[in-house]
mmCIF file of C-alpha atoms in Angstrom:
data_model
loop_
_atom_site.group_PDB
_atom_site.id
_atom_site.type_symbol
_atom_site.label_atom_id
_atom_site.label_comp_id
_atom_site.label_asym_id
_atom_site.label_seq_id
_atom_site.Cartn_x
_atom_site.Cartn_y
_atom_site.Cartn_z
ATOM 1 C CA MET A 1 -0.014 -0.054 0.213
ATOM 2 C CA ALA A 2 1.243 3.415 -0.850
ATOM 3 C CA LEU A 3 1.821 5.844 2.101
ATOM 4 C CA LEU A 4 3.000 8.713 -0.282
ATOM 5 C CA GLU A 5 1.366 9.263 -3.686
ATOM 6 C CA ILE A 6 2.285 12.351 -5.775
ATOM 7 C CA GLU A 7 0.681 13.096 -9.177
ATOM 8 C CA GLY A 8 1.173 15.685 -11.723
ATOM 9 C CA LEU A 9 3.280 17.850 -9.176
ATOM 10 C CA SER A 10 4.660 21.223 -10.704
ATOM 11 C CA ALA A 11 6.032 23.844 -8.580
ATOM 12 C CA SER A 12 8.129 27.098 -8.696
ATOM 13 C CA TYR A 13 9.797 29.746 -6.426
ATOM 14 C CA GLY A 14 7.958 32.209 -8.568
ATOM 15 C CA ALA A 15 10.109 32.336 -11.774
ATOM 16 C CA GLY A 16 10.383 29.269 -13.788
ATOM 17 C CA PRO A 17 9.311 25.999 -12.752
ATOM 18 C CA VAL A 18 11.507 23.800 -10.565
ATOM 19 C CA LEU A 19 9.244 20.564 -10.685
ATOM 20 C CA GLU A 20 7.297 19.750 -13.647
ATOM 21 C CA ASN A 21 4.693 17.045 -13.772
ATOM 22 C CA VAL A 22 6.217 14.895 -11.123
ATOM 23 C CA SER A 23 4.414 11.577 -10.264
ATOM 24 C CA LEU A 24 5.814 8.788 -7.933
ATOM 25 C CA SER A 25 4.587 6.469 -5.179
ATOM 26 C CA VAL A 26 6.166 5.472 -2.177
ATOM 27 C CA GLU A 27 5.055 2.106 -0.437
ATOM 28 C CA ALA A 28 4.695 2.001 3.294
ATOM 29 C CA GLY A 29 7.744 0.470 5.214
ATOM 30 C CA THR A 30 10.077 0.910 2.278
ATOM 31 C CA VAL A 31 13.343 3.080 1.571
ATOM 32 C CA PHE A 32 12.848 5.240 -1.583
ATOM 33 C CA GLY A 33 15.755 6.876 -2.993
ATOM 34 C CA LEU A 34 15.866 10.275 -5.051
ATOM 35 C CA VAL A 35 18.924 10.669 -7.130
ATOM 36 C CA GLY A 36 19.976 13.176 -9.945
ATOM 37 C CA PRO A 37 22.377 16.105 -10.839
ATOM 38 C CA ASN A 38 22.694 18.635 -8.093
ATOM 39 C CA GLY A 39 20.354 21.432 -8.354
ATOM 40 C CA HIS A 40 17.837 19.596 -10.511
ATOM 41 C CA GLY A 41 14.909 19.471 -8.080
ATOM 42 C CA LYS A 42 15.451 16.841 -5.360
ATOM 43 C CA THR A 43 15.445 19.276 -2.441
ATOM 44 C CA SER A 44 12.596 21.204 -3.914
ATOM 45 C CA LEU A 45 10.518 18.073 -4.163
ATOM 46 C CA LEU A 46 10.980 17.415 -0.465
ATOM 47 C CA ARG A 47 10.151 21.059 0.174
ATOM 48 C CA ALA A 48 6.794 20.615 -1.958
ATOM 49 C CA ILE A 49 5.842 17.503 0.139
ATOM 50 C CA SER A 50 6.389 19.301 3.601
ATOM 51 C CA GLY A 51 4.540 22.242 2.066
ATOM 52 C CA LEU A 52 7.309 24.759 1.975
ATOM 53 C CA MET A 53 7.056 25.448 -1.853
ATOM 54 C CA PRO A 54 5.342 28.993 -2.365
ATOM 55 C CA GLN A 55 3.418 27.804 -5.584
ATOM 56 C CA SER A 56 2.625 24.316 -6.585
ATOM 57 C CA ILE A 57 0.057 22.372 -8.376
ATOM 58 C CA GLY A 58 -0.759 18.738 -8.631
ATOM 59 C CA THR A 59 -1.789 16.319 -6.054
ATOM 60 C CA ILE A 60 -0.079 14.962 -3.105
ATOM 61 C CA ARG A 61 -1.513 12.356 -0.729
ATOM 62 C CA PHE A 62 -0.305 10.918 2.465
ATOM 63 C CA ASP A 63 -1.928 7.761 3.591
ATOM 64 C CA GLU A 64 -4.637 8.495 1.290
ATOM 65 C CA ARG A 65 -5.529 11.820 2.375
ATOM 66 C CA PRO A 66 -4.674 15.124 0.199
ATOM 67 C CA ILE A 67 -2.080 17.315 1.989
ATOM 68 C CA GLY A 68 -1.245 19.694 -0.675
ATOM 69 C CA ASP A 69 -3.304 22.448 0.659
ATOM 70 C CA LEU A 70 -2.118 22.101 4.334
ATOM 71 C CA ALA A 71 0.126 24.276 6.256
ATOM 72 C CA PRO A 72 3.715 22.921 6.901
ATOM 73 C CA GLU A 73 2.941 22.458 10.579
ATOM 74 C CA ALA A 74 -0.209 20.552 9.673
ATOM 75 C CA ILE A 75 1.902 18.205 7.447
ATOM 76 C CA ALA A 76 4.460 17.624 10.121
ATOM 77 C CA ALA A 77 1.706 16.946 12.653
ATOM 78 C CA ALA A 78 0.204 14.408 10.215
ATOM 79 C CA GLY A 79 3.553 12.397 10.769
ATOM 80 C CA ILE A 80 5.825 13.563 7.913
ATOM 81 C CA VAL A 81 9.419 14.330 9.342
ATOM 82 C CA HIS A 82 11.524 16.561 6.975
ATOM 83 C CA VAL A 83 15.249 16.681 7.897
ATOM 84 C CA PRO A 84 16.680 19.303 5.635
ATOM 85 C CA GLN A 85 20.071 19.319 3.871
ATOM 86 C CA GLY A 86 23.065 20.939 5.935
ATOM 87 C CA ASP A 87 23.407 21.366 9.620
ATOM 88 C CA LEU A 88 20.446 23.254 10.423
ATOM 89 C CA VAL A 89 20.398 22.747 14.239
ATOM 90 C CA TYR A 90 20.221 25.462 17.013
ATOM 91 C CA LYS A 91 23.777 26.011 17.499
ATOM 92 C CA ASN A 92 23.368 28.138 20.771
ATOM 93 C CA MET A 93 21.367 25.276 22.277
ATOM 94 C CA THR A 94 22.553 22.151 23.986
ATOM 95 C CA VAL A 95 22.012 18.748 22.249
ATOM 96 C CA PHE A 96 19.340 17.940 24.756
ATOM 97 C CA GLU A 97 17.548 21.172 24.313
ATOM 98 C CA ASN A 98 17.667 20.563 20.455
ATOM 99 C CA LEU A 99 16.083 17.264 20.871
ATOM 100 C CA LEU A 100 13.290 18.543 23.051
ATOM 101 C CA VAL A 101 12.397 21.079 20.379
ATOM 102 C CA GLY A 102 11.766 18.274 17.998
ATOM 103 C CA GLY A 103 9.206 16.644 20.476
ATOM 104 C CA HIS A 104 7.331 19.951 21.152
ATOM 105 C CA THR A 105 4.196 18.646 19.224
ATOM 106 C CA ASN A 106 3.974 15.318 21.379
ATOM 107 C CA ALA A 107 0.952 14.635 23.349
ATOM 108 C CA SER A 108 2.656 14.313 26.602
ATOM 109 C CA HIS A 109 6.023 14.443 28.461
ATOM 110 C CA GLU A 110 5.970 10.727 28.648
ATOM 111 C CA GLU A 111 5.744 10.429 25.014
ATOM 112 C CA THR A 112 8.822 12.822 24.603
ATOM 113 C CA ALA A 113 10.747 10.799 27.302
ATOM 114 C CA ARG A 114 10.130 7.589 25.341
ATOM 115 C CA GLN A 115 11.396 9.255 22.100
ATOM 116 C CA LEU A 116 14.440 10.700 23.592
ATOM 117 C CA ASP A 117 15.311 7.350 24.938
ATOM 118 C CA ARG A 118 14.809 5.936 21.284
ATOM 119 C CA VAL A 119 16.986 8.440 19.729
ATOM 120 C CA LEU A 120 19.762 8.440 22.353
ATOM 121 C CA ALA A 121 19.878 4.621 21.845
ATOM 122 C CA LEU A 122 20.056 5.076 18.103
ATOM 123 C CA PHE A 123 22.753 7.736 18.156
ATOM 124 C CA PRO A 124 24.994 6.942 21.523
ATOM 125 C CA LYS A 125 27.243 9.757 20.639
ATOM 126 C CA LEU A 126 24.325 12.153 21.116
ATOM 127 C CA ALA A 127 23.953 10.764 24.700
ATOM 128 C CA GLU A 128 27.593 11.625 25.385
ATOM 129 C CA ARG A 129 27.253 15.157 24.126
ATOM 130 C CA ALA A 130 23.833 15.839 25.701
ATOM 131 C CA GLY A 131 24.849 18.923 27.746
ATOM 132 C CA GLN A 132 27.141 20.259 25.192
ATOM 133 C CA SER A 133 26.335 23.282 22.859
ATOM 134 C CA ALA A 134 25.381 22.164 19.380
ATOM 135 C CA SER A 135 28.108 24.327 18.188
ATOM 136 C CA SER A 136 30.791 22.232 19.634
ATOM 137 C CA LEU A 137 29.744 19.148 17.742
ATOM 138 C CA SER A 138 31.522 17.610 14.636
ATOM 139 C CA GLY A 139 29.823 17.639 11.285
ATOM 140 C CA GLY A 140 28.747 13.980 11.651
ATOM 141 C CA GLU A 141 27.481 14.629 15.033
ATOM 142 C CA ARG A 142 25.365 17.629 13.915
ATOM 143 C CA ARG A 143 23.799 15.470 11.124
ATOM 144 C CA MET A 144 23.128 12.818 13.847
ATOM 145 C CA LEU A 145 21.605 15.638 15.942
ATOM 146 C CA GLY A 146 19.302 16.680 12.966
ATOM 147 C CA ILE A 147 17.948 13.359 12.235
ATOM 148 C CA GLY A 148 17.363 12.681 15.854
ATOM 149 C CA ARG A 149 15.543 15.942 16.262
ATOM 150 C CA GLY A 150 13.199 14.838 13.499
ATOM 151 C CA LEU A 151 12.479 11.504 15.178
ATOM 152 C CA MET A 152 11.513 13.045 18.446
ATOM 153 C CA MET A 153 8.123 13.217 16.910
ATOM 154 C CA ALA A 154 6.184 10.291 18.447
ATOM 155 C CA ASN A 155 3.785 9.925 15.543
ATOM 156 C CA ALA A 156 6.423 9.921 12.688
ATOM 157 C CA ARG A 157 5.440 7.678 9.823
ATOM 158 C CA LEU A 158 7.345 9.288 7.059
ATOM 159 C CA LEU A 159 11.169 10.248 7.567
ATOM 160 C CA MET A 160 12.638 12.534 4.324
ATOM 161 C CA LEU A 161 16.213 12.870 4.662
ATOM 162 C CA ASP A 162 18.040 15.489 2.435
ATOM 163 C CA GLU A 163 21.649 14.440 1.547
ATOM 164 C CA PRO A 164 22.513 12.446 4.787
ATOM 165 C CA SER A 165 26.036 11.864 3.654
ATOM 166 C CA LEU A 166 26.769 15.179 2.230
ATOM 167 C CA GLY A 167 30.368 16.229 3.382
ATOM 168 C CA LEU A 168 30.833 13.540 5.732
ATOM 169 C CA ALA A 169 33.885 11.172 6.038
ATOM 170 C CA PRO A 170 33.189 7.749 4.886
ATOM 171 C CA ILE A 171 33.375 6.224 8.381
ATOM 172 C CA VAL A 172 30.907 8.795 9.518
ATOM 173 C CA ILE A 173 28.538 8.059 6.654
ATOM 174 C CA ASP A 174 28.832 4.330 7.641
ATOM 175 C CA GLY A 175 27.356 5.315 11.127
ATOM 176 C CA ILE A 176 24.675 7.323 9.603
ATOM 177 C CA TYR A 177 23.441 4.607 7.254
ATOM 178 C CA ALA A 178 23.687 2.086 10.089
ATOM 179 C CA ALA A 179 21.006 4.152 12.020
ATOM 180 C CA ILE A 180 18.919 4.359 9.066
ATOM 181 C CA GLU A 181 18.952 0.617 8.699
ATOM 182 C CA GLU A 182 17.868 0.341 12.148
ATOM 183 C CA LEU A 183 15.065 2.697 11.344
ATOM 184 C CA ARG A 184 14.083 0.581 8.338
ATOM 185 C CA ARG A 185 13.813 -2.470 10.396
ATOM 186 C CA THR A 186 11.064 -0.591 12.591
ATOM 187 C CA GLY A 187 9.022 -0.193 9.662
ATOM 188 C CA LEU A 188 9.277 3.417 9.212
ATOM 189 C CA THR A 189 8.868 4.587 5.655
ATOM 190 C CA ILE A 190 12.046 6.691 4.545
ATOM 191 C CA VAL A 191 12.638 8.973 1.378
ATOM 192 C CA ILE A 192 16.395 9.883 0.868
ATOM 193 C CA VAL A 193 17.736 12.283 -1.273
ATOM 194 C CA GLU A 194 21.215 11.201 -1.903
ATOM 195 C CA GLU A 195 24.236 12.443 -3.801
ATOM 196 C CA ASN A 196 26.184 9.147 -3.229
ATOM 197 C CA VAL A 197 24.275 6.717 -5.731
ATOM 198 C CA MET A 198 26.128 3.621 -4.879
ATOM 199 C CA ARG A 199 25.374 4.236 -1.112
ATOM 200 C CA ILE A 200 21.711 4.621 -1.569
ATOM 201 C CA SER A 201 21.407 1.662 -3.871
ATOM 202 C CA ALA A 202 22.532 -0.537 -1.220
ATOM 203 C CA PHE A 203 19.364 0.529 0.913
ATOM 204 C CA ALA A 204 16.674 1.742 -1.359
ATOM 205 C CA GLY A 205 14.089 -0.668 -2.937
ATOM 206 C CA GLN A 206 13.016 2.059 -5.451
ATOM 207 C CA LEU A 207 14.808 4.703 -7.051
ATOM 208 C CA SER A 208 13.727 8.010 -9.154
ATOM 209 C CA LEU A 209 16.134 10.091 -11.047
ATOM 210 C CA LEU A 210 15.463 13.598 -11.410
ATOM 211 C CA ASN A 211 16.668 15.915 -14.269
ATOM 212 C CA HIS A 212 15.560 19.676 -14.604
ATOM 213 C CA GLY A 213 12.744 19.103 -12.396
ATOM 214 C CA SER A 214 11.293 15.981 -14.091
ATOM 215 C CA ILE A 215 11.359 12.214 -13.238
ATOM 216 C CA ILE A 216 13.237 10.676 -16.301
ATOM 217 C CA TRP A 217 13.464 7.330 -14.881
ATOM 218 C CA ALA A 218 12.231 5.090 -12.141
ATOM 219 C CA GLY A 219 13.078 1.606 -11.105
ATOM 220 C CA THR A 220 15.069 -0.723 -8.831
ATOM 221 C CA PRO A 221 18.733 -0.060 -7.837
ATOM 222 C CA ASP A 222 19.683 -3.129 -10.032
ATOM 223 C CA ASP A 223 17.770 -1.616 -13.149
ATOM 224 C CA LEU A 224 19.713 1.665 -12.797
ATOM 225 C CA LYS A 225 23.061 -0.247 -12.648
ATOM 226 C CA GLY A 226 22.119 -1.829 -15.892
ATOM 227 C CA ARG A 227 21.470 1.716 -17.467
ATOM 228 C CA ARG A 228 24.931 2.703 -18.201
ATOM 229 C CA GLU A 229 23.924 5.823 -20.203
ATOM 230 C CA LEU A 230 21.765 7.077 -17.302
ATOM 231 C CA MET A 231 24.761 6.540 -14.854
ATOM 232 C CA THR A 232 27.146 8.375 -17.221
ATOM 233 C CA THR A 233 24.957 11.210 -18.476
ATOM 234 C CA TYR A 234 23.120 12.271 -15.364
ATOM 235 C CA LEU A 235 25.237 10.938 -12.502
ATOM 236 C CA GLY A 236 28.798 11.269 -13.760
ATOM 237 C CA ILE A 237 29.447 7.672 -12.781
#
């Protein structure tokens, strides 16, 4: 069953379109990868799903419910967690305080406490750094904090990660993806925008390739590996 369905989505920031007639379907409990050249619409697609694009047309359904006209906070409350690209943490707050911000919509302190235990078990480094300012963290630790803050929402059903491996050392990326694997085992649905095609190919069941705001190919990672012209022309591999 599809948890997220998009049909004929086009969107812009007011000038030319950055997304054109995008359609895709993400099955519940799966990992779905979005790949393609930098600057060609992947981040914008996540923003459109989250309600952050100023102008968009088309249909976005989450658990069979249209969400395209909802405000970003209502979309988040429905269970969609968007972890943006980069280290967008509150650098003057502690790790612990950052995590508590992520749980502010939870129904009770007990729910927040349970989510905090889960996040700290998933990322033990955050437990070690809980009292430190976020500005003191390494790049990998800030990435963990960004993901952990999103996972503090107790009713999260869809996790969208924008470039989780961007700018990180290989050993740190291994740790991030080990955590993603743990999340997959819990049945959480995950959409990942990833510049590292080989890395996401090892995790995702389905991939979509975006170029100039349009999906030009969709299939399994094995299918993509067999399409040498796509790998060379659009992904530089």
